Amino acid sequence: MRRWLYVLLLGLTGCGGDDAAPEASTLSRAELMDPTTCKQCHEDHYREWSGSMHAYAAKDPVFIAMNRRGQEETKGELGDFCVRCHAPMAVAEGATTDGLNLDELPDALSGVTCYFCHDAKSVTDDHNNPIELAGGVTMRAAISDPVKSSAHRSGYSTLLDRNHTDSAKLCGSCHDIVLPSPPAPAAVHLERTYAEWQSTLFAKEPARGGLTCGGCHMPGRDGVAADAPGVFARKVHGHGFPGVDVALDPFPEAEAQKTAIQTLLDTTLRLQICVQQLPGTARVELLLENVSAGHRWPSGAAQDRRAWVELRAFEQGSVSYESGVVAEGAPVTELSDPDLWLLRDRTKKSDGTDAHMFWEVASYDSNTIPGPVTFDKSDPDYFITHVTRRYPQQGSITGSPDRVTARVRLRPVGLDVLDSLVKSGHLSASVADAIPTFDLLPNDGDVTLEWTPEKTKDPKLGFTKLIDGVLAECVTGAAAVSQK
């Protein structure tokens, strides 16, 4: 108790400005490893981080369930593969070798902590957490001229500066995963977010028009980096790290996380509906464009993501055709729909059957949308971000639709994946019930893009074009402009 009282008092008094003597009163490495120590001077950063998926990484019941099942089914061969990124300090400190004891460890070793990122010295490879830690008491960050602190030494690192492409290496080291083989049948490059970013036009220095991971997922704001004398306002980074995943049990900042995720999703895709009216029938073409994601969409654990299109055609108020209409609480993969447009990676075992858990994966087929490589419309590569689907894929819609709606929906993890973990006894059904369904809202805050003959005459959003020599009337939406 006395030790923790001492740490608290030292943390509170260690936020001093230039008059402090860093060499004389620096916090110990053990104290700096505890995120609550950081909270004393960096309250806003701590609050944001405390609700992030970095803080949740080792507490996530889906991760815990999948890791436990993986260890059982591979007879321990999985080792520290998962926990290397979900609790890297626990691995670095020798506190775990397989992640099966994370509930016994202190918060200083749980998740992706402040210390883990801010102690990073170098990144030696592109995936599976090849981060080298300095193991010291100098906290590295993006500020090149930090105010001296009696709490710890401070240093600048391009790895922590979102305005430098080196920062993408730090993020990419865990957001890019190659499976260990064995136990997996092959060394499959399963999660490729960093590699995907490297292939886009964003993979340039921000000063030359590029955009790093932090440019989207750590948005800047004016503020102070620490609550301490002599610290002045400047541009600081957000530490909420929104993506698409959310906490599935009570966790701090839950609503703030969902709001940040929704903001990102709303700036990602553009939808376009074209309708060909034929004698007594009609055909619909839907286009999705990845406008601003700096990687494919969806990305990350795309084998577990479930993004899909819901499209409906109406005639005189009655539904004449629909695809992708999924009941609340129903797995989209169980939908009997030959026209379903499902955006995901489909993984396979060595025998070609579907692989449901990553350690079974021998190969994959990707049905995700590439990120932008050019904004030059005269370059053919401009259109790789534009993907289309005909509805229905075979035949036509009977009648003459007078209204067509489309929306894109997303579940961070498929209910089929969660159901498998529930059935195997590794996950509580209540957790599976908590998974949200996001609707992308790019069209001025409306969930759906709506086509009507009248809207195709709109001078800004309506137009006509030929599809296979047949005139189509079209309407387009627009992804909101993201404030990066």
Short mmCIF file of C-alpha atoms in Angstrom, two decimals:
data_model
loop_
_atom_site.label_atom_id
_atom_site.label_comp_id
_atom_site.label_asym_id
_atom_site.label_seq_id
_atom_site.Cartn_x
_atom_site.Cartn_y
_atom_site.Cartn_z
CA MET A 1 0.00 0.00 0.00
CA ARG A 2 2.82 2.44 0.87
CA ARG A 3 4.50 1.74 -2.44
CA TRP A 4 1.33 2.56 -4.43
CA LEU A 5 0.76 5.71 -2.36
CA TYR A 6 4.29 6.74 -3.18
CA VAL A 7 3.73 6.08 -6.88
CA LEU A 8 0.53 8.11 -6.87
CA LEU A 9 2.15 11.06 -5.12
CA LEU A 10 5.15 10.90 -7.39
CA GLY A 11 2.89 10.80 -10.42
CA LEU A 12 0.94 13.81 -9.21
CA THR A 13 4.02 15.84 -8.40
CA GLY A 14 6.00 14.65 -11.39
CA CYS A 15 4.24 16.77 -14.01
CA GLY A 16 6.47 19.77 -13.42
CA GLY A 17 7.78 22.08 -16.10
CA ASP A 18 11.24 23.36 -16.95
CA ASP A 19 12.30 23.86 -13.32
CA ALA A 20 12.23 20.11 -12.71
CA ALA A 21 15.37 18.00 -12.79
CA PRO A 22 14.58 14.93 -14.93
CA GLU A 23 17.66 12.97 -13.85
CA ALA A 24 16.80 13.40 -10.17
CA SER A 25 13.13 12.48 -10.12
CA THR A 26 12.34 10.29 -13.12
CA LEU A 27 9.65 7.67 -12.60
CA SER A 28 10.87 4.11 -12.68
CA ARG A 29 10.28 1.85 -15.66
CA ALA A 30 7.83 -0.23 -13.63
CA GLU A 31 5.82 2.88 -12.79
CA LEU A 32 5.81 4.09 -16.39
CA MET A 33 4.54 0.71 -17.55
CA ASP A 34 1.31 1.27 -15.61
CA PRO A 35 -1.17 3.31 -17.70
CA THR A 36 -2.71 4.81 -14.56
CA THR A 37 0.61 6.51 -13.90
CA CYS A 38 0.28 8.25 -17.26
CA LYS A 39 -3.22 9.37 -16.35
CA GLN A 40 -1.89 11.79 -13.72
CA CYS A 41 -0.47 14.13 -16.36
CA HIS A 42 -2.13 12.94 -19.58
CA GLU A 43 -5.76 12.65 -18.50
CA ASP A 44 -7.35 13.25 -21.92
CA HIS A 45 -5.01 10.84 -23.67
CA TYR A 46 -5.61 8.23 -20.98
CA ARG A 47 -9.39 8.66 -21.17
CA GLU A 48 -9.39 8.17 -24.94
CA TRP A 49 -7.04 5.20 -24.75
CA SER A 50 -9.02 3.61 -21.90
CA GLY A 51 -11.98 3.08 -24.23
CA SER A 52 -9.93 2.04 -27.24
CA MET A 53 -9.46 -1.41 -28.71
CA HIS A 54 -5.80 -1.11 -27.67
CA ALA A 55 -6.90 -1.06 -24.04
CA TYR A 56 -9.49 -3.77 -24.76
CA ALA A 57 -7.16 -6.03 -26.74
CA ALA A 58 -6.41 -8.51 -23.94
CA LYS A 59 -9.84 -8.21 -22.32
CA ASP A 60 -11.87 -8.85 -25.48
CA PRO A 61 -13.92 -12.00 -24.80
CA VAL A 62 -13.82 -12.95 -28.50
CA PHE A 63 -10.02 -12.81 -28.50
CA ILE A 64 -9.87 -14.76 -25.23
CA ALA A 65 -12.26 -17.40 -26.56
CA MET A 66 -10.52 -17.75 -29.91
CA ASN A 67 -7.07 -17.93 -28.34
CA ARG A 68 -8.18 -20.55 -25.82
CA ARG A 69 -9.82 -22.66 -28.51
CA GLY A 70 -6.79 -22.26 -30.75
CA GLN A 71 -4.42 -23.40 -28.01
CA GLU A 72 -6.62 -26.44 -27.38
CA GLU A 73 -7.06 -27.43 -31.02
CA THR A 74 -3.37 -26.95 -31.89
CA LYS A 75 -2.22 -28.58 -28.65
CA GLY A 76 -0.35 -25.44 -27.68
CA GLU A 77 1.45 -24.93 -31.00
CA LEU A 78 -0.21 -21.53 -31.34
CA GLY A 79 2.06 -20.33 -28.54
CA ASP A 80 2.33 -16.55 -28.20
CA PHE A 81 1.12 -15.84 -31.74
CA CYS A 82 -2.09 -14.04 -30.69
CA VAL A 83 -0.93 -12.52 -27.44
CA ARG A 84 2.18 -11.06 -29.07
CA CYS A 85 -0.06 -8.27 -30.40
CA HIS A 86 -2.95 -8.42 -27.92
CA ALA A 87 -0.75 -8.16 -24.81
CA PRO A 88 2.76 -7.40 -26.07
CA MET A 89 4.14 -6.18 -22.74
CA ALA A 90 3.07 -9.43 -21.07
CA VAL A 91 5.10 -11.33 -23.67
CA ALA A 92 8.04 -8.93 -23.46
CA GLU A 93 8.15 -9.27 -19.67
CA GLY A 94 7.88 -13.06 -19.78
CA ALA A 95 4.54 -12.98 -17.94
CA THR A 96 2.77 -15.19 -20.49
CA THR A 97 3.69 -17.59 -23.24
CA ASP A 98 0.22 -18.36 -24.57
CA GLY A 99 -2.22 -15.77 -23.22
CA LEU A 100 -4.14 -18.28 -21.13
CA ASN A 101 -3.33 -16.47 -17.88
CA LEU A 102 -4.11 -12.88 -18.88
CA ASP A 103 -6.83 -12.56 -16.25
CA GLU A 104 -4.15 -13.01 -13.59
CA LEU A 105 -1.92 -10.19 -14.86
CA PRO A 106 -1.91 -6.51 -13.84
CA ASP A 107 -3.18 -3.82 -16.19
CA ALA A 108 0.40 -2.74 -16.83
CA LEU A 109 0.76 -5.93 -18.90
CA SER A 110 -2.73 -5.97 -20.42
CA GLY A 111 -3.53 -4.86 -23.93
CA VAL A 112 -1.51 -2.41 -26.00
CA THR A 113 -0.34 -0.01 -23.33
CA CYS A 114 1.00 3.54 -23.37
CA TYR A 115 4.46 2.25 -22.53
CA PHE A 116 4.54 -0.32 -25.32
CA CYS A 117 4.07 2.25 -28.08
CA HIS A 118 5.99 5.11 -26.48
CA ASP A 119 9.00 2.94 -25.63
CA ALA A 120 9.26 1.55 -29.18
CA LYS A 121 12.80 1.94 -30.51
CA SER A 122 12.61 0.31 -33.94
CA VAL A 123 10.51 -1.89 -36.21
CA THR A 124 12.44 -4.68 -37.89
CA ASP A 125 9.80 -6.26 -40.15
CA ASP A 126 6.32 -5.71 -41.57
CA HIS A 127 4.11 -8.04 -39.55
CA ASN A 128 3.52 -10.11 -36.38
CA ASN A 129 4.89 -7.45 -34.00
CA PRO A 130 8.60 -7.11 -34.83
CA ILE A 131 8.86 -4.07 -32.54
CA GLU A 132 12.04 -3.57 -30.52
CA LEU A 133 11.59 -1.81 -27.19
CA ALA A 134 14.21 0.41 -25.63
CA GLY A 135 13.28 -0.80 -22.16
CA GLY A 136 14.02 2.56 -20.60
CA VAL A 137 12.38 5.61 -19.05
CA THR A 138 12.40 7.90 -22.10
CA MET A 139 8.90 8.28 -23.49
CA ARG A 140 9.03 8.87 -27.23
CA ALA A 141 6.33 10.87 -29.03
CA ALA A 142 5.62 13.18 -31.97
CA ILE A 143 6.69 16.41 -30.28
CA SER A 144 10.19 17.43 -31.32
CA ASP A 145 10.60 20.09 -28.62
CA PRO A 146 8.87 18.68 -25.53
CA VAL A 147 8.74 20.64 -22.30
CA LYS A 148 11.00 19.03 -19.72
CA SER A 149 9.22 16.86 -17.19
CA SER A 150 10.23 15.51 -13.82
CA ALA A 151 8.06 12.45 -14.49
CA HIS A 152 10.15 10.97 -17.30
CA ARG A 153 12.60 11.81 -20.01
CA SER A 154 11.02 12.75 -23.34
CA GLY A 155 12.18 12.18 -26.89
CA TYR A 156 11.01 12.57 -30.47
CA SER A 157 10.49 9.56 -32.73
CA THR A 158 9.21 9.38 -36.29
CA LEU A 159 7.57 6.09 -35.27
CA LEU A 160 5.13 8.10 -33.12
CA ASP A 161 4.64 11.01 -35.52
CA ARG A 162 1.56 10.60 -37.70
CA ASN A 163 3.07 13.17 -40.08
CA HIS A 164 5.84 10.71 -40.96
CA THR A 165 5.44 7.43 -42.84
CA ASP A 166 7.58 5.67 -40.22
CA SER A 167 4.55 5.86 -37.93
CA ALA A 168 2.71 3.52 -40.30
CA LYS A 169 5.44 0.94 -39.72
CA LEU A 170 4.68 0.97 -36.01
CA CYS A 171 0.94 0.50 -36.59
CA GLY A 172 1.46 -1.94 -39.42
CA SER A 173 3.69 -4.21 -37.40
CA CYS A 174 0.61 -5.61 -35.64
CA HIS A 175 -2.02 -4.72 -38.21
CA ASP A 176 -0.45 -7.09 -40.71
CA ILE A 177 -0.45 -10.78 -39.87
CA VAL A 178 1.14 -13.85 -41.44
CA LEU A 179 -0.03 -17.16 -39.99
CA PRO A 180 2.51 -19.41 -38.28
CA SER A 181 2.89 -22.70 -40.11
CA PRO A 182 2.65 -25.01 -38.28
CA PRO A 183 0.08 -25.05 -36.77
CA ALA A 184 -1.64 -23.42 -39.76
CA PRO A 185 -1.40 -25.46 -42.99
CA ALA A 186 0.38 -22.56 -44.73
CA ALA A 187 2.02 -19.24 -43.91
CA VAL A 188 -0.95 -17.29 -45.23
CA HIS A 189 -0.80 -13.48 -45.24
CA LEU A 190 -4.17 -13.33 -43.51
CA GLU A 191 -4.45 -9.73 -42.29
CA ARG A 192 -2.97 -7.26 -44.75
CA THR A 193 -3.99 -3.75 -43.67
CA TYR A 194 -0.43 -2.37 -43.71
CA ALA A 195 0.40 -4.04 -47.02
CA GLU A 196 -2.85 -2.70 -48.47
CA TRP A 197 -1.98 0.83 -47.33
CA GLN A 198 1.46 0.52 -48.92
CA SER A 199 -0.19 -0.07 -52.30
CA THR A 200 -2.35 3.08 -52.13
CA LEU A 201 -1.62 6.68 -53.01
CA PHE A 202 -1.67 7.48 -49.29
CA ALA A 203 1.67 5.73 -48.71
CA LYS A 204 3.66 8.91 -49.31
CA GLU A 205 5.06 11.32 -46.80
CA PRO A 206 2.16 13.49 -45.57
CA ALA A 207 4.09 16.57 -46.63
CA ARG A 208 3.79 15.23 -50.21
CA GLY A 209 0.08 14.45 -49.98
CA GLY A 210 0.23 11.12 -48.18
CA LEU A 211 -1.81 10.02 -45.20
CA THR A 212 -0.61 7.64 -42.50
CA CYS A 213 -2.66 5.34 -40.28
CA GLY A 214 -2.70 8.04 -37.61
CA GLY A 215 -4.03 10.58 -40.08
CA CYS A 216 -7.38 8.77 -39.98
CA HIS A 217 -7.31 6.77 -36.76
CA MET A 218 -5.55 9.36 -34.53
CA PRO A 219 -7.16 12.62 -35.65
CA GLY A 220 -5.43 15.81 -34.58
CA ARG A 221 -6.81 18.56 -32.39
CA ASP A 222 -5.49 21.62 -30.61
CA GLY A 223 -4.66 20.88 -26.99
CA VAL A 224 -1.93 20.28 -24.45
CA ALA A 225 0.09 17.09 -24.39
CA ALA A 226 0.28 17.14 -20.59
CA ASP A 227 -1.43 18.90 -17.72
CA ALA A 228 1.71 20.54 -16.39
CA PRO A 229 3.26 23.97 -15.86
CA GLY A 230 4.89 25.39 -18.96
CA VAL A 231 3.12 23.05 -21.38
CA PHE A 232 1.44 25.05 -24.13
CA ALA A 233 -1.29 24.19 -26.62
CA ARG A 234 -0.32 22.68 -29.94
CA LYS A 235 -1.58 19.95 -32.27
CA VAL A 236 -1.95 16.65 -30.41
CA HIS A 237 -3.12 13.21 -31.52
CA GLY A 238 -6.31 11.45 -30.52
CA HIS A 239 -5.78 8.15 -28.71
CA GLY A 240 -9.15 6.46 -29.26
CA PHE A 241 -7.89 4.53 -32.33
CA PRO A 242 -11.36 3.93 -33.84
CA GLY A 243 -11.61 1.21 -36.47
CA VAL A 244 -14.69 -1.01 -36.67
CA ASP A 245 -14.40 -3.21 -33.57
CA VAL A 246 -16.22 -2.36 -30.34
CA ALA A 247 -16.26 -3.58 -26.76
CA LEU A 248 -18.85 -6.33 -26.32
CA ASP A 249 -19.18 -5.99 -22.56
CA PRO A 250 -19.19 -2.92 -20.28
CA PHE A 251 -16.13 -0.78 -21.04
CA PRO A 252 -15.22 2.92 -20.77
CA GLU A 253 -16.00 5.43 -23.53
CA ALA A 254 -18.26 2.98 -25.38
CA GLU A 255 -20.51 5.61 -26.96
CA ALA A 256 -17.56 7.82 -27.91
CA GLN A 257 -15.99 4.83 -29.67
CA LYS A 258 -19.15 4.03 -31.60
CA THR A 259 -19.52 7.67 -32.65
CA ALA A 260 -15.92 7.80 -33.88
CA ILE A 261 -16.37 4.53 -35.78
CA GLN A 262 -19.56 5.80 -37.41
CA THR A 263 -17.76 8.98 -38.49
CA LEU A 264 -15.05 6.94 -40.20
CA LEU A 265 -17.56 4.63 -41.89
CA ASP A 266 -19.60 7.56 -43.17
CA THR A 267 -16.61 8.91 -45.09
CA THR A 268 -15.55 5.62 -46.68
CA LEU A 269 -17.86 4.58 -49.52
CA ARG A 270 -19.83 6.18 -52.33
CA LEU A 271 -22.92 4.36 -53.64
CA GLN A 272 -24.46 4.65 -57.09
CA ILE A 273 -27.68 3.06 -58.40
CA CYS A 274 -28.47 2.70 -62.10
CA VAL A 275 -31.76 1.24 -63.37
CA GLN A 276 -32.44 -0.04 -66.87
CA GLN A 277 -36.16 0.00 -67.62
CA LEU A 278 -36.95 -2.69 -70.18
CA PRO A 279 -40.36 -3.74 -71.57
CA GLY A 280 -42.07 -5.31 -68.56
CA THR A 281 -38.80 -5.87 -66.67
CA ALA A 282 -35.87 -3.98 -65.18
CA ARG A 283 -32.26 -4.49 -64.18
CA VAL A 284 -30.32 -2.68 -61.48
CA GLU A 285 -26.59 -1.99 -61.32
CA LEU A 286 -25.11 -0.93 -57.98
CA LEU A 287 -21.65 0.61 -57.72
CA LEU A 288 -19.59 0.88 -54.54
CA GLU A 289 -16.52 3.11 -54.54
CA ASN A 290 -13.87 3.11 -51.84
CA VAL A 291 -13.42 6.86 -51.58
CA SER A 292 -11.12 7.34 -48.63
CA ALA A 293 -10.09 4.18 -46.78
CA GLY A 294 -6.30 3.94 -46.92
CA HIS A 295 -6.59 0.18 -47.41
CA ARG A 296 -9.12 -2.29 -48.78
CA TRP A 297 -12.60 -2.23 -47.28
CA PRO A 298 -13.35 -4.00 -45.07
CA SER A 299 -9.86 -4.71 -43.80
CA GLY A 300 -8.04 -6.22 -40.83
CA ALA A 301 -9.60 -9.53 -39.85
CA ALA A 302 -11.55 -9.50 -43.11
CA GLN A 303 -12.16 -13.23 -42.79
CA ASP A 304 -14.30 -12.47 -39.73
CA ARG A 305 -15.88 -9.21 -40.94
CA ARG A 306 -19.34 -9.30 -42.46
CA ALA A 307 -20.17 -6.33 -44.69
CA TRP A 308 -23.01 -6.61 -47.16
CA VAL A 309 -25.39 -4.70 -49.40
CA GLU A 310 -29.11 -4.49 -48.77
CA LEU A 311 -30.98 -3.56 -51.96
CA ARG A 312 -34.74 -3.26 -52.46
CA ALA A 313 -36.86 -2.40 -55.49
CA PHE A 314 -40.44 -1.11 -55.12
CA GLU A 315 -43.34 -0.66 -57.47
CA GLN A 316 -46.34 1.34 -56.30
CA GLY A 317 -45.30 0.89 -52.68
CA SER A 318 -44.83 -2.88 -52.80
CA VAL A 319 -41.49 -4.69 -52.75
CA SER A 320 -40.85 -6.27 -56.15
CA TYR A 321 -37.29 -7.45 -55.47
CA GLU A 322 -34.89 -7.55 -52.54
CA SER A 323 -31.43 -8.85 -51.72
CA GLY A 324 -29.35 -8.74 -48.55
CA VAL A 325 -32.29 -8.28 -46.19
CA VAL A 326 -31.01 -9.85 -42.97
CA ALA A 327 -33.13 -10.23 -39.85
CA GLU A 328 -31.81 -8.79 -36.60
CA GLY A 329 -29.70 -11.42 -34.84
CA ALA A 330 -29.44 -13.67 -37.91
CA PRO A 331 -26.04 -14.55 -39.45
CA VAL A 332 -25.78 -13.04 -42.92
CA THR A 333 -23.97 -16.18 -44.11
CA GLU A 334 -27.12 -18.22 -43.53
CA LEU A 335 -29.17 -16.07 -45.90
CA SER A 336 -30.56 -18.02 -48.87
CA ASP A 337 -29.93 -15.32 -51.45
CA PRO A 338 -28.19 -16.03 -54.78
CA ASP A 339 -27.63 -12.30 -55.35
CA LEU A 340 -26.15 -11.50 -51.93
CA TRP A 341 -23.20 -9.10 -52.17
CA LEU A 342 -21.03 -10.03 -49.20
CA LEU A 343 -17.76 -8.15 -48.68
CA ARG A 344 -15.23 -10.28 -46.81
CA ASP A 345 -12.31 -12.68 -47.17
CA ARG A 346 -13.45 -16.28 -47.56
CA THR A 347 -10.91 -18.64 -46.04
CA LYS A 348 -10.36 -22.28 -46.97
CA LYS A 349 -8.77 -25.37 -45.49
CA SER A 350 -6.26 -27.51 -47.36
CA ASP A 351 -9.12 -29.61 -48.78
CA GLY A 352 -10.90 -26.54 -50.15
CA THR A 353 -13.72 -26.50 -47.61
CA ASP A 354 -14.48 -23.38 -45.59
CA ALA A 355 -12.10 -22.62 -42.72
CA HIS A 356 -13.86 -21.11 -39.73
CA MET A 357 -10.85 -20.52 -37.46
CA PHE A 358 -7.59 -18.91 -38.57
CA TRP A 359 -5.32 -21.81 -37.60
CA GLU A 360 -7.18 -23.94 -40.17
CA VAL A 361 -6.54 -21.53 -43.07
CA ALA A 362 -4.58 -22.71 -46.09
CA SER A 363 -5.79 -20.07 -48.58
CA TYR A 364 -8.35 -17.33 -49.06
CA ASP A 365 -10.40 -15.55 -51.70
CA SER A 366 -10.87 -11.83 -51.15
CA ASN A 367 -14.03 -9.94 -52.02
CA THR A 368 -13.13 -6.55 -50.61
CA ILE A 369 -12.80 -3.14 -52.26
CA PRO A 370 -9.28 -1.81 -53.05
CA GLY A 371 -8.05 1.50 -51.72
CA PRO A 372 -7.32 4.45 -54.04
CA VAL A 373 -4.08 4.41 -56.03
CA THR A 374 -4.72 7.60 -58.01
CA PHE A 375 -7.20 10.46 -58.17
CA ASP A 376 -6.46 11.01 -61.88
CA LYS A 377 -9.63 10.00 -63.72
CA SER A 378 -7.68 9.60 -66.97
CA ASP A 379 -5.65 6.79 -65.36
CA PRO A 380 -7.32 3.36 -65.73
CA ASP A 381 -6.18 2.50 -62.21
CA TYR A 382 -8.52 5.19 -60.90
CA PHE A 383 -11.37 2.74 -61.36
CA ILE A 384 -9.99 -0.16 -59.30
CA THR A 385 -11.84 1.32 -56.33
CA HIS A 386 -15.14 1.07 -58.26
CA VAL A 387 -16.86 -2.31 -58.01
CA THR A 388 -20.28 -3.11 -59.44
CA ARG A 389 -22.96 -5.75 -59.05
CA ARG A 390 -25.99 -6.48 -61.24
CA TYR A 391 -29.33 -7.23 -59.60
CA PRO A 392 -30.48 -9.86 -60.19
CA GLN A 393 -27.33 -11.55 -61.41
CA GLN A 394 -29.45 -13.83 -63.59
CA GLY A 395 -32.61 -12.64 -65.31
CA SER A 396 -34.48 -9.41 -64.60
CA ILE A 397 -36.84 -7.82 -62.09
CA THR A 398 -40.44 -8.26 -63.10
CA GLY A 399 -42.30 -5.00 -63.62
CA SER A 400 -41.10 -1.40 -63.63
CA PRO A 401 -39.64 -0.23 -60.29
CA ASP A 402 -40.43 3.35 -59.36
CA ARG A 403 -38.13 3.34 -56.32
CA VAL A 404 -34.90 1.49 -55.47
CA THR A 405 -32.98 1.77 -52.20
CA ALA A 406 -29.54 0.52 -51.22
CA ARG A 407 -27.44 0.60 -48.08
CA VAL A 408 -24.22 -1.02 -46.86
CA ARG A 409 -24.26 -2.78 -43.49
CA LEU A 410 -21.37 -4.04 -41.37
CA ARG A 411 -20.86 -6.37 -38.43
CA PRO A 412 -17.31 -6.20 -37.06
CA VAL A 413 -17.42 -9.96 -36.44
CA GLY A 414 -19.83 -12.33 -38.12
CA LEU A 415 -22.50 -13.94 -35.99
CA ASP A 416 -21.55 -17.27 -37.56
CA VAL A 417 -18.03 -16.88 -36.13
CA LEU A 418 -19.38 -16.03 -32.69
CA ASP A 419 -21.95 -18.85 -32.83
CA SER A 420 -19.13 -21.31 -33.48
CA LEU A 421 -17.30 -20.10 -30.36
CA VAL A 422 -20.50 -20.29 -28.33
CA LYS A 423 -21.21 -23.85 -29.50
CA SER A 424 -17.68 -24.95 -28.64
CA GLY A 425 -18.16 -23.62 -25.11
CA HIS A 426 -15.53 -20.88 -25.35
CA LEU A 427 -17.80 -17.81 -25.51
CA SER A 428 -20.91 -16.68 -23.68
CA ALA A 429 -24.02 -16.25 -25.81
CA SER A 430 -24.56 -12.84 -24.20
CA VAL A 431 -21.35 -11.60 -25.81
CA ALA A 432 -22.48 -12.76 -29.23
CA ASP A 433 -25.78 -10.94 -28.71
CA ALA A 434 -23.90 -7.67 -28.14
CA ILE A 435 -22.36 -7.42 -31.61
CA PRO A 436 -23.64 -4.27 -33.36
CA THR A 437 -24.69 -3.80 -36.96
CA PHE A 438 -23.40 -0.53 -38.40
CA ASP A 439 -25.10 1.19 -41.33
CA LEU A 440 -22.87 3.42 -43.42
CA LEU A 441 -24.48 6.86 -43.63
CA PRO A 442 -22.73 8.73 -46.46
CA ASN A 443 -25.79 10.35 -48.01
CA ASP A 444 -26.28 13.49 -45.92
CA GLY A 445 -26.91 11.39 -42.83
CA ASP A 446 -29.41 9.05 -44.51
CA VAL A 447 -28.81 5.31 -44.23
CA THR A 448 -29.98 4.55 -47.74
CA LEU A 449 -29.33 5.82 -51.22
CA GLU A 450 -32.67 6.17 -52.97
CA TRP A 451 -33.30 5.98 -56.71
CA THR A 452 -36.47 7.38 -58.27
CA PRO A 453 -37.08 8.58 -61.84
CA GLU A 454 -37.35 12.12 -60.45
CA LYS A 455 -34.00 11.96 -58.66
CA THR A 456 -32.21 10.88 -61.83
CA LYS A 457 -33.07 14.36 -63.21
CA ASP A 458 -31.23 16.08 -60.33
CA PRO A 459 -28.45 18.14 -61.98
CA LYS A 460 -25.95 17.26 -59.23
CA LEU A 461 -26.70 13.63 -58.38
CA GLY A 462 -28.62 12.31 -61.39
CA PHE A 463 -27.32 11.21 -64.80
CA THR A 464 -27.76 8.63 -67.57
CA LYS A 465 -25.30 6.19 -69.07
CA LEU A 466 -25.20 3.17 -71.37
CA ILE A 467 -24.76 -0.27 -69.82
CA ASP A 468 -24.19 -2.97 -72.44
CA GLY A 469 -25.71 -0.65 -75.00
CA VAL A 470 -28.90 -0.07 -73.01
CA LEU A 471 -29.69 3.31 -71.48
CA ALA A 472 -29.74 3.42 -67.68
CA GLU A 473 -30.96 6.21 -65.42
CA CYS A 474 -28.70 6.72 -62.41
CA VAL A 475 -28.40 8.48 -59.10
CA THR A 476 -25.27 8.77 -56.99
CA GLY A 477 -24.58 9.45 -53.35
CA ALA A 478 -21.51 11.13 -51.96
CA ALA A 479 -19.33 10.10 -49.04
CA ALA A 480 -19.03 12.88 -46.51
CA VAL A 481 -15.75 14.78 -46.40
CA SER A 482 -13.63 13.52 -43.53
CA GLN A 483 -11.89 16.06 -41.32
CA LYS A 484 -8.42 14.56 -41.09
#
